[in-house]
Amino acid sequence: MLRPSILTLFVLFASLTSFCAAAVPAAQPFDFSGYKGVLVEVRTEADLVLLSSISHDLPGCHVGVGPTEAVVAPDRMADLQRSGLSFKVLSEDLGPVMSRHLHRSPTRGDWDDYLDLDEIIAFINDLAAARPDLCSVSSIGTSIEGRDIWALHLSGTPEDPSKPAVFYHGLQHAREWITGSAVLYLANHLVNNYDSDPCISDLMDRADFYLAPCVNPDGYLHSWTTYRLWRKNRRLNPGGSYGVDLNRNWAEGWGGLGSSGTPSHYLYRGPSPFSEPETTALSDFIIDHPNIRAYMDYHSYGQLIIWPYGYTSALPPEPDASTFDMLGSRMQRLIQDVHGVYYRQGPVYTTIYPASGGSVDWVYGNQDRFSFTIELRPKTAVPGFELPPEEILPTCEENLPAILYLSEWATSDLSFSFHSDLPERLTAGIDTIIEVNIGAEYGSIQAGSAAMLYRYDVAGPFIETPLLDVGGGSYQALLPATNCTSTPEFYFSVTSVAGQQITSPCAAPSNVYTADVVTGRNTFFSDTLDADRGWTTPALWAFGQPTGGGGEYGGPDPTSGHTGDNVYGYNLDGDYENGLPERHLTSTPIDCTGRFDVQLGFWRWLGVEHPSYDHAYVRVSNNGTDWTVVWQNRDRVADTSWVFHEADISAIADDQPTVFLRWTMGAVDTARRYCGWNIDDVTLFSYECQVVRGDYNGDGLVNLGDFAFFGECLGGPDSAARPGCGVFDFQGDDDVDLDDFSAFQATFDGG
Ligand code: 0X9
Ligand code: ZN
């Protein structure tokens, strides 16, 4: 596969002239019946010129050398075939998806279909009418055709320039319909949870939210009525073409790479920076609201979290570059936690492509506010902008925690973040140290106020322990050793000099972090795969000894198992094939009844290309029908030795009698073969806590270290004494009393 330098590519496509749709008759929906969606392998500049002359539109997120999506009219398919360009048909008939909105169900529910312009406006007005105490609607300017650009203001307290604010919008690009839904979904969530969720009321009381679901109303209307793939605004350009790409019209870096000076081009930047009333209105609004600290410009598609810069490969100066990185990683994680969907993150220039005159560059570079674009679902050209209505709700759901997090962060004087995941399991008898970071972007810490508060007994009081300052904004918290009878809960708190108390999680102690105490892990299934277990092995999946073959890219297969000779592997004699669809190795059922917190461990030797091209998955099922992905390659993998691989499968496997494991090879594209999966030594284990009666400090021994606590636990009920006292309740009557003492003495190890 060709991988040209990104620069060549953009100089090239920005210089092309006639990309956009042929002029389309107004007000009559363009009929895509019989038009095909194709993916063309563009190898050279000449290929691209040729393709442009044959295709009706090149609407994809990627246009240039490499795989490029094209819409081809039925009567031009023969020309495409004759052209010598290599291509594959992604969609045989674009008619149905492009006209889907014209046949919407009259009985639409919430979030199960897209809203047209009038419906979006009605939606925000209805919200404001329902909760005038929380929202109001106002126009922040007008479009080139004179339509209002509406913004919803949301807050639990009166609008006030001294409060921090955030500004989020959708539909700068008309055809990216999911972006309007994402903004409306956030607005709706804030309003509907203000009364019940203390995190939301805290947030809304301290901040002003400005949410504009549709900032390109003319283009959006046009995409509904006339041409589904419309991107730009609706300016009538000199020469008769329509539209300026609003996201190339902002002043920072205007006129550079990844934009076009040709009016008919889909990346037309306009005659001058802020030539368009829409971008003027948006930028004036930001200038007029210096309290706006965070900005989100939603786009689709691609599943990306991106930040400045787009016009240059230079990064924002420190500490901002690290802050963007931290916020981006955090949002990525929050998105993935909802439905498991991965959004790649990084600066615009290197993560998607060079693009100049974009909003995020100006909002950060000129205005110094933290600015992001999230490219929402889907990931690829099919379904592209025509994300099926069934995916509206999951897309909005998965993006909600990320945008709430950004809002929390930007409107707090101080903020907590964590170097690694907070511990979900504490090992009995061992102190747990938690690394904490306190960011002070918008305030400073009141001396001595940074603390962790914890309790090991849900009925007891929280014990406050100061955080240990280790410099550079980093702190350490210590959860003292405890035993299996504890149910640890903890949270972090800090106060700013200005007097704002910030907790993590928000609204603690109504919300707290929890952990389980464990004494160890128990391997209840273990298979060295030295003999064939009769797992299903379609296509080139097989059991046996790998022969060290393959390695066209990456390394070759191994020559034996991790232990013993044999493995389950995809093609024991070499690489996977080009163009392979998904092929699954599936285990026989494994009994996990009575097992909790189940984890899968196995050894792998895997070669697979980057997931833009080739895929490998680990899936788990508890019925053999519904499969959950527990791992997929996020990057190219080229193992040259055996690697231990662990996956948390508790959500699917815990206490289930028939758990199936599945390794998938594919789907893969048509170039670059790797050695694929080799799998050996599969285990399932669970975490457990074996209560050792009398072992108060959880060190596995019953000795003097525990003796001192017996006295403190006497005079129960246990919950009223100290956390962990249940360990002395030998009789199991929920009370530690003198009757338990003789049993305690009997187990005493001395020491
Ligand atoms: O090209 C764009 O404007 C965005 N991608 S899209 O496919 N939705 O058109 C990327 C925007 C990146 N942001 C900036 N260039 N500032
Ligand atoms: Zn866009």
Tab-separated table of C-alpha atoms in Angstrom, residues 529 532-544 567-572 583-588 661-663 679:
chain	number	residue	atom	x	y	z
A	529	LEU	CA	-2.571	-26.605	24.399
A	532	ASP	CA	-5.753	-30.571	20.175
A	533	ARG	CA	-8.773	-29.479	22.225
A	534	GLY	CA	-11.203	-29.715	19.338
A	535	TRP	CA	-11.773	-25.978	19.106
A	536	THR	CA	-13.392	-24.788	15.853
A	537	THR	CA	-10.729	-23.976	13.284
A	538	PRO	CA	-12.226	-22.564	10.060
A	539	ALA	CA	-10.162	-21.423	7.062
A	540	LEU	CA	-6.437	-21.554	7.855
A	541	TRP	CA	-6.905	-21.759	11.628
A	542	ALA	CA	-5.219	-24.973	12.799
A	543	PHE	CA	-3.776	-26.837	15.759
A	544	GLY	CA	-0.173	-27.985	15.510
A	567	VAL	CA	-0.290	-23.888	19.310
A	568	TYR	CA	-3.544	-22.785	17.775
A	569	GLY	CA	-2.498	-20.491	14.947
A	570	TYR	CA	-3.790	-18.797	11.857
A	571	ASN	CA	-1.799	-20.409	9.057
A	572	LEU	CA	0.849	-22.439	10.895
A	583	ARG	CA	-12.214	-15.971	10.640
A	584	HIS	CA	-12.709	-17.209	14.197
A	585	LEU	CA	-10.963	-19.765	16.354
A	586	THR	CA	-13.625	-20.665	18.931
A	587	SER	CA	-13.058	-22.630	22.118
A	588	THR	CA	-15.339	-25.252	23.588
A	661	LEU	CA	-13.332	-17.735	23.940
A	662	ARG	CA	-12.751	-16.580	20.387
A	663	TRP	CA	-9.733	-15.257	18.536
A	679	ILE	CA	-1.955	-18.777	20.740
